[in-house]
Every structure is written in C-alpha cells, then in structure tokens.
Amino acid sequence: MSRDRYVDFLRAWAIVLVVFGHWLITALARGRDGAEITAPELLAVLPWTQWLTLLFQIMPLFFLAGGYSAGGSWERAREVGGTAAGWVRRRAVRLLLPTGVYSALVLLAVGISSALEVAPGTLALVGWAMAMQFWFLPVYLLLSALTPVLHTAHRRWGLRVPAALSAAALVADTLMLTAHVPYVGMLNYVLVWGVAYQLGFCWRDGLLTGRRRVPTAMAAGGGLAFAGLVALGPFPVSLILVTGQIPSNTDPPSAAMLAWAVAQVGLCLLVAPTARRLAAREGVWRVVRRVGGASMTLYLWHMLPVLIVAAAFYLTGLAPEPALGSLAWWALRVPWLLALGIVLAGVAVALRPLQSGLATLYERACADADLRRPWPLWLGLPLAVAALSRFAVQGFAPDGRFPTLPALGLTLGALLVIFPGRGTPRRTQDAGLDTLPGIGAPLSRGPRVRLERGEERLHDGRSPLHRRRLLGNPPGDVGAEGP
C-alpha cells in the first residue's frame, strides 16, 4: 500500500489545532502583590467560549490516524515473523523516551523550586500547566499494547468491533450517570478513544470508504446525536474539561464525546479527496513533514512558552491586562499567540542536541526486534501508565509538593520498557530508514551502496519504497502515529 499523505496531513493539522487551542484559552492575571500569577479559567468565566471547543477538540483524529498507522505496521510485523511483545515495546519506547526526558526535566525544576521555597500555589499551577496534556499518553500506551488483540478482532469482525465498543461505552456512561458508579466511567477512556482507534483499522482496509454514504451517515448521525445529547440530555457543549461541570464530556469521555468522534471521523473521510490534493503539493507536504516530525516536541513542550512569557511580561508588569473577555483582551490574543509561537520555535531549536541523543538511544534500545524475556515490558507498561495518569490528574507538583511515588513509578516503568534485556536480533522486522517523532534525526539501518537506474538502493538491494511497502512506516516516521 502506497503512503497516504492525508494521514500525515491530519496529524499535522491536529497538533497545530491542539497547540493553538490551548494557547488561545489560556488566560493569565498578575496577583495584587505582583509576586504571583493566577490563571482564570476562560471557559468557566465566559460560558459562551465553550462553543469554541468544537473547533479545537481534534483528539479523535489523533486516534484515528494512530489506528490507521498501527494497523498497517502490526500487519507487516506479523508477515516477517515479529512478535507482539517486540512490536508493542518499540511503540512504547518511542513514546516513553521523549516523555521520560521531558518529565525528568520538569521534575528536576520542581525539586529545585521546592528547595528554594517557591510559593506552593505557584508551583502547583506551573506543575499542572506542564502536565495538562498528559492524559493522552497513558490512553495511547494502553491502546498500543492492546493493538495485537484489537487488530485480531478487526480481521475477524470488522465494523462490528467499533460498534461493540460504542455499545459498551454507552453502558458505562449510563451506569456512571444513573447508578453513580464513577470508576466504571473510567473504562470510557479506552472504550471511546478505542472506537476512533479501531475505525483507523477499518479506514485502512477500506471498510469506511467503499461507499460515500458510510462517512456521510457517520458525519450526519454523529452530529445529530451530539446535538441531541447536548440539547436534550445532561451533557454540556464543552468538549474540554471545565471546573465544576458535571457531567463532563472528557473526564471521562462521554456519550456526547463518542458521538462527536464518530461525526469528526465521518467528516474527515468526506473531505479526504480535497485534502489529498492539497497534501500532494510539495510546499504543503514539506510543512506537513516538518510538523509531523516535531509532533512529540510540539505536544510535550507547548506549554513551556506560556510560562516563559508569563515570567517575562506578567511578573514584570509589562503586559497590559484588560478585563477578561473584553474586546481589548481578544485583540491582545494576536500578539500573545505570536509571542508563544516564537518562543516555541526557539525551544525546539534548543532541544535539537537532546533530540539527537534520544534518536541514538532509540536506535540502540530497539536494535533487537524480539524480546527474550517479555515480562519486564508487561510489568513496566502498567507502572508507566499509572504514573502518567497520576501526573495528568494532579500535575507535576500537587499542592506544591514533589510527586515522589509517580516519579519513581515512571522511572521504573520506563526503564523496564526501554531496557528489558537483550533479545534475538531480527533486523528484517524493523529495517529501513526511520526517524523518531519530534526528533527528526535519521536512524540509518544499513549503508547505501549503489544507484541503479536512478533509484537509491539499500544494503539488500531493495529500494526504500519497496522496503516501506514491505515493512510499513517504521517507528517514528512522519507516517507513524504521534500525539
């Protein structure tokens, strides 16, 4: 199967919207004493802004594109004799390496700030801001670990699998709302986002695109269901968590979020022909590749510029502070977004040496395709998932304190996954040229030795295009899934 640039386009578009959305709704205010900064919650103070979340809640497309890429990657790994543990480990390492380094640096800053007796309220706010995007990571790790099972079910039952997951999600949501069983609702993090992930398998295999009426029905049916659940049901319009809003559409994902995800998938399939023509332009494709290659960097680090700008302009009193939601406040969003974009570009440049080191570490860690002892992987993954979930809920500095247990859990879990012990080399399972997401440095898998009829050849005589068709997008390529 040839590379579908539209999948890469979707991911790049989604990451840009996530970053833009977070920056747009972030409001800052200087405290009366001038020594600290508060962050008024725009969606709670101005309820009409909750409608803006319909434009920026784009996470279903991340899971859709992730399922599309993971399905093809797992299929090809199976064809060359790969194991589930080896495949899952490579996906987990690709996510945990940049996440682990990011978390270590943030935790180091928290520890130093705590030793310097920074105000607990300020430290808690900063710790929350730096972890607000973490909810995605444990969910994605779980779905990656379940991919061999989910894809087996897909091959046997096709569209009945996302239908069954949807039904289970509705049951869980109903039990949470009526019987007040909150922990049952936690299942919807996997069930609701799993529907979008599973639809990625179906999309890749043509189950959604054979007839135009299928995506049309998804877009129309999902949209109408969302409108009905909001207008007539108990659900809010906001697709982002709002403090004090019960029930929420995201914590955990609700029936309304499920309907929105189905509608969004249907809509993206309907616009696919036009978007593919746009992505075919070389200028657009270069931008897509750059954004896709930096996806983890953008996703993990995009709140750091907020802290930098806050310290430079708000703590110093340089930033004007019109009333929240006033015309002047919205007008100042333009220089605010530009300043954050410039700072994020500088952060990305500063991280390049670190990213190059991560690329080398990834290559060495994943040199062995199979695992002789898979138990460290299956022990480390739950530890990492639990720690990341804790950070997502409480931030990096709950109540202004250093999170000792989650920090230890993430460290131990990541080490077990990344360094589980030497396995059996199987180069054919993960050969080719690849890049680690958010890093961009090439990971060469063998020297180029000759040119033949104008076509670049690798060490075994196969062209890069043939290698990609056989093995699929290798871990970390722009075509592989990202946040």
Coordinates of C-alpha atoms in Angstrom, one line a residue:
M1 CA 0.0 0.0 0.0
S2 CA 1.4 3.4 -1.0
R3 CA 1.9 6.1 1.6
D4 CA -1.3 8.1 2.2
R5 CA -0.2 11.7 2.8
Y6 CA -3.6 12.6 4.0
V7 CA -3.0 10.6 7.3
D8 CA 0.1 12.7 7.9
F9 CA -1.8 15.9 7.0
L10 CA -4.5 15.0 9.5
R11 CA -1.9 14.5 12.3
A12 CA -0.1 17.8 11.5
W13 CA -3.4 19.7 11.3
A14 CA -4.5 18.2 14.6
I15 CA -1.3 19.0 16.5
V16 CA -1.4 22.6 15.3
L17 CA -5.0 22.9 16.5
V18 CA -4.3 21.4 19.9
V19 CA -1.4 23.8 20.5
F20 CA -3.4 26.8 19.2
G21 CA -6.4 25.9 21.2
H22 CA -4.5 25.6 24.5
W23 CA -2.8 28.9 23.9
L24 CA -6.0 30.7 22.9
I25 CA -8.0 29.8 26.1
T26 CA -5.0 30.3 28.5
A27 CA -5.6 33.5 30.4
L28 CA -3.2 35.0 32.9
A29 CA -3.5 37.7 35.5
R30 CA -1.0 39.3 37.8
G31 CA -1.7 39.0 41.5
R32 CA -2.3 42.0 43.6
D33 CA 1.0 41.7 45.3
G34 CA 2.7 41.3 42.0
A35 CA 4.6 38.3 43.2
E36 CA 2.5 35.6 41.6
I37 CA 0.3 34.9 38.6
T38 CA -3.1 33.4 38.5
A39 CA -4.8 31.6 35.6
P40 CA -8.6 32.5 35.3
E41 CA -10.5 29.7 33.6
L42 CA -11.8 31.3 30.4
L43 CA -14.4 28.5 29.7
A44 CA -15.9 28.9 33.2
V45 CA -15.8 32.7 33.4
L46 CA -17.2 33.1 29.9
P47 CA -19.5 30.1 29.2
W48 CA -20.1 31.1 25.6
T49 CA -16.4 30.3 24.8
Q50 CA -17.2 26.6 25.4
W51 CA -18.6 26.6 21.9
L52 CA -15.0 27.3 20.7
T53 CA -14.0 23.8 21.8
L54 CA -16.0 22.3 18.9
L55 CA -13.2 23.8 16.7
F56 CA -10.3 22.6 18.8
Q57 CA -11.3 19.2 20.1
I58 CA -9.5 17.3 17.5
M59 CA -8.2 14.3 19.5
P60 CA -10.4 11.8 17.7
L61 CA -8.3 12.4 14.6
F62 CA -5.1 11.5 16.5
F63 CA -6.5 8.2 17.5
L64 CA -8.0 7.6 14.0
A65 CA -4.6 8.3 12.4
G66 CA -2.9 6.2 15.1
G67 CA -5.1 3.2 14.4
Y68 CA -4.6 3.6 10.7
S69 CA -0.8 3.5 11.0
A70 CA -0.6 1.0 13.8
G71 CA -2.8 -1.5 11.9
G72 CA -0.5 -1.5 8.9
S73 CA 2.6 -1.6 11.0
W74 CA 1.4 -4.6 13.0
E75 CA 0.3 -6.4 9.9
R76 CA 3.7 -6.1 8.3
A77 CA 5.5 -7.1 11.5
R78 CA 3.4 -10.3 11.6
E79 CA 4.3 -11.0 8.0
V80 CA 8.0 -11.0 8.8
G81 CA 7.7 -13.1 12.0
G82 CA 7.6 -10.3 14.5
T83 CA 6.2 -10.8 18.0
A84 CA 3.5 -8.8 19.8
A85 CA 5.9 -8.0 22.7
G86 CA 8.6 -6.8 20.3
W87 CA 6.2 -4.6 18.4
V88 CA 4.5 -3.2 21.5
R89 CA 7.8 -2.4 23.0
R90 CA 9.0 -0.4 20.1
R91 CA 5.8 1.7 20.1
A92 CA 6.1 2.2 23.8
V93 CA 9.8 3.2 23.7
R94 CA 9.1 5.7 21.0
L95 CA 6.6 7.4 23.3
L96 CA 8.3 6.9 26.6
L97 CA 11.8 8.2 25.6
P98 CA 10.8 11.8 24.9
T99 CA 8.1 11.7 27.6
G100 CA 10.5 10.4 30.2
V101 CA 13.1 13.1 29.4
Y102 CA 10.5 15.8 29.5
S103 CA 9.2 14.6 32.8
A104 CA 12.7 14.3 34.3
L105 CA 13.5 17.9 33.4
V106 CA 10.2 19.2 34.7
L107 CA 10.5 17.2 37.9
L108 CA 14.1 18.5 38.4
A109 CA 12.8 22.0 38.1
V110 CA 10.0 21.2 40.6
G111 CA 12.6 19.8 43.0
I112 CA 14.8 22.9 42.7
S113 CA 11.9 25.3 43.1
S114 CA 10.6 23.4 46.1
A115 CA 14.1 23.6 47.7
L116 CA 14.1 27.4 47.0
E117 CA 10.7 27.6 48.8
V118 CA 8.7 28.8 45.8
A119 CA 5.1 29.5 46.8
P120 CA 3.2 26.2 46.8
G121 CA 0.3 27.7 44.9
T122 CA 2.5 29.0 42.1
L123 CA 4.4 25.7 42.0
A124 CA 1.2 23.7 41.8
L125 CA -0.1 25.9 39.0
V126 CA 3.1 25.5 37.0
G127 CA 3.1 21.8 37.6
W128 CA -0.4 21.5 36.4
A129 CA 0.3 23.5 33.3
M130 CA 3.2 21.4 32.3
A131 CA 1.2 18.1 32.7
M132 CA -2.2 19.2 31.3
Q133 CA -1.6 17.3 28.0
F134 CA -0.5 14.1 29.7
W135 CA -4.0 12.4 29.7
F136 CA -3.4 11.3 26.1
L137 CA -0.2 9.4 26.8
P138 CA -1.5 6.6 29.1
V139 CA -4.5 6.1 26.9
Y140 CA -2.4 5.8 23.8
L141 CA 0.1 3.4 25.6
L142 CA -2.8 1.2 26.5
L143 CA -4.3 1.1 23.0
S144 CA -0.8 0.4 21.6
A145 CA -0.4 -2.5 24.0
L146 CA -3.8 -3.8 23.0
T147 CA -3.3 -3.4 19.3
P148 CA -2.4 -7.1 18.5
V149 CA -5.7 -8.2 20.2
L150 CA -7.8 -5.3 18.7
H151 CA -6.4 -6.0 15.2
T152 CA -7.2 -9.7 15.5
A153 CA -10.7 -8.8 16.4
H154 CA -10.8 -6.4 13.5
R155 CA -9.7 -9.0 11.0
R156 CA -12.5 -11.3 12.2
W157 CA -15.4 -9.0 12.8
G158 CA -14.6 -5.7 11.0
L159 CA -17.0 -2.8 11.8
R160 CA -18.8 -4.9 14.4
V161 CA -15.8 -4.2 16.8
P162 CA -16.2 -0.4 17.0
A163 CA -19.9 -0.9 17.2
A164 CA -19.4 -3.2 20.2
L165 CA -17.0 -0.8 21.8
S166 CA -19.5 2.0 21.3
A167 CA -22.3 0.0 22.9
A168 CA -20.0 -0.8 25.9
A169 CA -19.1 2.9 26.2
L170 CA -22.8 3.8 26.3
V171 CA -23.5 1.3 29.0
A172 CA -20.6 2.5 31.1
D173 CA -21.7 6.1 30.7
T174 CA -25.3 5.2 31.7
L175 CA -24.1 3.4 34.8
M176 CA -22.0 6.3 35.8
L177 CA -24.8 8.8 35.4
T178 CA -27.7 6.8 36.8
A179 CA -26.1 4.4 39.3
H180 CA -23.3 6.9 40.2
V181 CA -20.5 4.4 39.6
P182 CA -17.6 6.7 38.7
Y183 CA -14.9 4.0 38.3
V184 CA -17.0 2.3 35.6
G185 CA -16.9 5.5 33.6
M186 CA -13.1 5.3 33.6
L187 CA -13.4 2.5 31.1
N188 CA -14.5 5.0 28.6
Y189 CA -11.0 6.4 28.3
V190 CA -10.2 3.2 26.4
L191 CA -13.7 2.5 25.0
V192 CA -14.5 5.9 23.5
W193 CA -11.0 6.6 22.2
G194 CA -10.7 2.9 21.2
V195 CA -13.6 3.4 18.8
A196 CA -11.7 6.1 16.9
Y197 CA -8.5 3.9 17.0
Q198 CA -10.5 0.9 15.7
L199 CA -12.0 3.0 13.0
G200 CA -8.5 3.7 11.8
F201 CA -8.1 -0.1 11.1
C202 CA -11.4 0.0 9.2
W203 CA -10.4 3.0 7.2
R204 CA -7.1 1.5 6.2
D205 CA -8.8 -1.7 5.0
G206 CA -11.5 0.2 3.0
L207 CA -14.4 -0.6 5.2
L208 CA -15.4 3.1 5.6
T209 CA -14.6 4.4 2.1
G210 CA -16.2 1.8 -0.3
R211 CA -19.4 3.8 -0.4
R212 CA -19.8 7.5 0.2
R213 CA -22.9 7.1 2.2
V214 CA -20.9 5.4 5.1
P215 CA -18.9 8.6 6.0
T216 CA -21.9 10.7 5.2
A217 CA -24.0 8.7 7.7
M218 CA -21.2 8.9 10.3
A219 CA -20.9 12.7 10.0
A220 CA -24.7 13.3 10.0
G221 CA -25.6 10.7 12.5
G222 CA -22.8 11.6 14.9
G223 CA -23.5 15.3 14.6
L224 CA -27.2 14.9 15.2
A225 CA -26.6 12.6 18.2
F226 CA -24.2 15.1 19.7
A227 CA -26.7 17.9 19.2
G228 CA -29.5 15.8 20.8
L229 CA -27.4 14.8 23.8
V230 CA -26.4 18.4 24.4
A231 CA -29.8 20.0 23.8
L232 CA -32.0 17.3 25.4
G233 CA -29.6 15.3 27.5
P234 CA -27.4 16.0 30.5
F235 CA -24.2 16.8 28.6
P236 CA -22.5 20.2 28.2
V237 CA -21.4 21.6 24.9
S238 CA -17.8 22.0 26.0
L239 CA -15.5 19.3 24.7
I240 CA -12.8 20.3 27.2
L241 CA -13.0 19.8 30.9
V242 CA -14.5 22.8 32.8
T243 CA -14.1 23.0 36.5
G244 CA -17.3 22.2 38.4
Q245 CA -19.1 21.0 35.2
I246 CA -20.9 17.7 35.9
P247 CA -21.1 15.6 33.8
S248 CA -18.0 16.3 31.7
N249 CA -17.5 15.3 28.1
T250 CA -13.9 14.5 28.7
D251 CA -13.4 13.3 32.2
P252 CA -14.2 10.6 31.4
P253 CA -15.2 10.7 27.7
S254 CA -19.0 10.7 27.5
A255 CA -21.6 9.5 25.1
A256 CA -21.6 13.0 23.6
M257 CA -17.8 12.8 23.0
L258 CA -18.4 9.4 21.3
A259 CA -20.9 11.0 19.0
W260 CA -18.6 13.9 18.3
A261 CA -15.7 11.4 17.5
V262 CA -17.9 9.5 15.0
A263 CA -19.0 12.7 13.4
Q264 CA -15.5 14.0 13.1
V265 CA -14.2 10.8 11.6
G266 CA -17.0 10.8 9.0
L267 CA -16.3 14.5 8.2
C268 CA -12.6 13.9 7.7
L269 CA -13.3 11.0 5.3
L270 CA -15.7 13.2 3.3
V271 CA -13.1 15.9 2.8
A272 CA -10.3 13.4 2.1
P273 CA -10.2 13.8 -1.7
T274 CA -9.8 17.6 -1.5
A275 CA -7.3 17.3 1.4
R276 CA -5.3 14.7 -0.5
R277 CA -4.9 17.1 -3.5
L278 CA -3.8 19.8 -1.1
A279 CA -1.3 17.5 0.6
A280 CA 0.1 16.5 -2.8
R281 CA 1.6 19.9 -3.3
E282 CA 5.2 19.8 -2.4
G283 CA 5.2 23.1 -0.4
V284 CA 2.3 21.8 1.8
W285 CA 4.0 18.4 2.1
R286 CA 7.2 19.9 3.3
V287 CA 5.3 21.7 6.1
V288 CA 3.4 18.5 6.9
R289 CA 6.7 16.6 7.2
R290 CA 8.2 19.2 9.5
V291 CA 5.2 19.4 11.8
G292 CA 4.8 15.7 11.8
G293 CA 8.5 15.1 12.6
A294 CA 8.2 17.5 15.5
S295 CA 4.9 16.2 16.8
M296 CA 6.1 15.0 20.2
T297 CA 8.2 18.1 20.7
L298 CA 5.2 20.3 20.0
Y299 CA 2.8 18.3 22.1
L300 CA 5.0 17.9 25.1
W301 CA 6.7 21.3 25.3
H302 CA 4.0 23.7 24.0
M303 CA 3.0 25.0 27.5
L304 CA 6.6 26.0 28.4
P305 CA 6.4 29.2 26.2
V306 CA 3.4 30.2 28.3
L307 CA 5.5 30.1 31.5
I308 CA 8.3 32.0 29.8
V309 CA 6.1 34.7 28.5
A310 CA 4.3 34.9 31.9
A311 CA 7.6 35.4 33.7
A312 CA 8.9 37.9 31.2
F313 CA 5.8 40.1 30.7
Y314 CA 3.3 39.4 33.5
L315 CA 5.5 39.2 36.6
T316 CA 7.3 42.3 35.4
G317 CA 4.1 44.1 34.9
L318 CA 4.9 44.8 31.2
A319 CA 1.8 43.0 29.8
P320 CA -1.4 45.1 29.7
E321 CA -4.3 43.4 31.5
P322 CA -7.7 44.4 30.1
A323 CA -10.8 42.8 31.5
L324 CA -11.0 39.1 30.7
G325 CA -13.2 38.6 27.6
S326 CA -13.3 42.3 26.6
L327 CA -12.6 43.4 23.1
A328 CA -9.2 44.6 24.1
W329 CA -8.4 41.2 25.7
W330 CA -9.3 39.4 22.5
A331 CA -7.3 41.8 20.4
L332 CA -4.3 41.1 22.6
R333 CA -4.6 37.4 21.8
V334 CA -2.9 38.1 18.4
P335 CA 0.5 39.3 19.9
W336 CA 0.1 36.6 22.6
L337 CA -0.1 33.8 20.1
L338 CA 2.7 35.3 18.0
A339 CA 5.0 35.6 21.1
L340 CA 4.2 32.0 22.1
G341 CA 4.9 30.7 18.6
I342 CA 8.3 32.5 18.5
V343 CA 9.3 31.1 21.9
L344 CA 8.2 27.6 21.0
A345 CA 10.4 27.8 17.8
G346 CA 13.3 28.8 20.0
V347 CA 12.6 25.9 22.4
A348 CA 12.5 23.4 19.5
V349 CA 15.9 24.7 18.3
A350 CA 17.4 24.5 21.7
L351 CA 16.2 20.9 22.1
R352 CA 17.9 19.6 19.0
P353 CA 21.1 18.3 20.6
L354 CA 19.0 16.5 23.2
Q355 CA 16.7 15.1 20.5
S356 CA 19.7 13.8 18.5
G357 CA 20.9 11.9 21.6
L358 CA 17.4 10.4 22.0
A359 CA 17.5 9.3 18.4
T360 CA 20.7 7.4 19.1
L361 CA 19.3 5.9 22.3
Y362 CA 16.2 4.8 20.4
E363 CA 18.2 3.1 17.7
R364 CA 20.3 1.2 20.3
A365 CA 17.3 0.3 22.5
C366 CA 15.3 -1.1 19.6
A367 CA 18.2 -2.8 17.8
D368 CA 16.7 -6.2 18.9
A369 CA 13.3 -6.8 17.4
D370 CA 12.2 -9.6 19.7
L371 CA 12.4 -10.0 23.5
R372 CA 13.9 -13.0 25.2
R373 CA 12.1 -12.0 28.4
P374 CA 8.9 -10.1 27.7
W375 CA 7.9 -9.8 31.4
P376 CA 9.8 -6.5 32.0
L377 CA 7.7 -5.0 29.3
W378 CA 4.4 -6.2 30.7
L379 CA 5.4 -5.0 34.2
G380 CA 6.8 -1.7 33.1
L381 CA 3.9 -0.6 30.9
P382 CA 1.3 -0.6 33.8
L383 CA 3.8 1.3 36.0
A384 CA 4.3 3.9 33.3
V385 CA 0.6 4.2 32.6
A386 CA -0.3 4.6 36.3
A387 CA 2.4 7.3 36.8
L388 CA 1.4 9.2 33.7
S389 CA -2.2 9.0 34.7
R390 CA -1.3 10.4 38.1
F391 CA 0.6 13.3 36.5
A392 CA -2.3 14.0 34.2
V393 CA -4.8 14.3 37.1
Q394 CA -2.6 16.1 39.7
G395 CA 0.2 17.7 37.7
F396 CA 3.9 17.6 38.5
A397 CA 3.5 19.4 41.8
P398 CA 0.3 18.6 43.6
D399 CA -0.3 21.1 46.4
G400 CA 3.1 22.4 45.7
R401 CA 4.9 19.2 46.7
F402 CA 7.3 16.9 44.8
P403 CA 5.3 13.8 43.5
T404 CA 7.7 11.1 44.8
L405 CA 5.7 8.0 44.1
P406 CA 4.6 8.9 40.5
A407 CA 8.2 10.0 39.7
L408 CA 9.5 6.6 40.9
G409 CA 6.8 4.8 39.1
L410 CA 7.5 6.5 35.8
T411 CA 11.3 6.0 36.2
L412 CA 11.0 2.3 37.0
G413 CA 8.3 1.7 34.3
A414 CA 10.3 3.5 31.6
L415 CA 13.5 1.6 32.5
L416 CA 11.8 -1.8 32.3
V417 CA 10.3 -1.0 28.9
I418 CA 13.3 0.6 27.4
F419 CA 16.0 -1.7 28.8
P420 CA 14.2 -5.1 29.3
G421 CA 17.3 -7.2 28.4
R422 CA 18.8 -8.4 25.2
G423 CA 16.6 -10.2 22.7
T424 CA 17.0 -12.0 19.5
P425 CA 18.2 -9.8 16.6
R426 CA 15.7 -9.7 13.8
R427 CA 16.7 -6.8 11.6
T428 CA 14.2 -7.5 8.9
Q429 CA 11.3 -6.6 11.3
D430 CA 12.5 -3.0 11.7
A431 CA 14.8 -2.2 8.8
G432 CA 14.8 0.8 6.6
L433 CA 15.3 4.5 7.3
D434 CA 13.3 6.0 10.1
T435 CA 13.1 9.0 12.4
L436 CA 11.9 9.3 15.9
P437 CA 8.9 11.6 16.2
G438 CA 9.7 15.0 17.4
I439 CA 13.4 14.3 16.8
G440 CA 13.9 14.3 13.0
A441 CA 17.4 12.8 13.0
P442 CA 17.7 9.9 10.6
L443 CA 18.2 6.5 12.0
S444 CA 20.1 4.7 9.3
R445 CA 19.7 0.9 9.1
G446 CA 22.4 0.0 6.6
P447 CA 24.6 1.8 4.1
R448 CA 23.5 2.8 0.7
V449 CA 25.9 1.0 -1.7
R450 CA 24.9 1.8 -5.2
L451 CA 22.5 3.6 -7.5
E452 CA 20.7 1.5 -10.1
R453 CA 18.7 3.1 -12.9
G454 CA 18.4 6.3 -10.9
E455 CA 16.9 4.5 -7.9
E456 CA 18.5 4.6 -4.5
R457 CA 19.3 1.1 -3.1
L458 CA 19.8 -0.2 0.4
H459 CA 22.3 -2.8 1.5
D460 CA 20.0 -5.7 0.5
G461 CA 19.3 -4.3 -3.0
R462 CA 15.7 -3.2 -2.3
S463 CA 14.6 0.3 -2.9
P464 CA 13.4 2.5 0.1
L465 CA 9.9 2.5 -1.5
H466 CA 9.9 -1.3 -1.7
R467 CA 11.1 -1.5 1.9
R468 CA 8.4 0.8 3.1
R469 CA 5.7 -1.2 1.3
L470 CA 7.0 -4.4 2.9
L471 CA 7.6 -3.2 6.4
G472 CA 5.4 -0.2 6.6
N473 CA 6.2 3.2 8.1
P474 CA 8.9 2.4 10.7
P475 CA 8.7 3.6 14.2
G476 CA 8.9 7.4 14.4
D477 CA 8.4 8.2 10.8
V478 CA 6.1 11.0 9.8
G479 CA 3.6 8.4 8.7
A480 CA 3.6 6.7 12.1
E481 CA 1.3 7.8 14.8
G482 CA 2.0 10.7 17.1
P483 CA 0.2 12.5 19.9

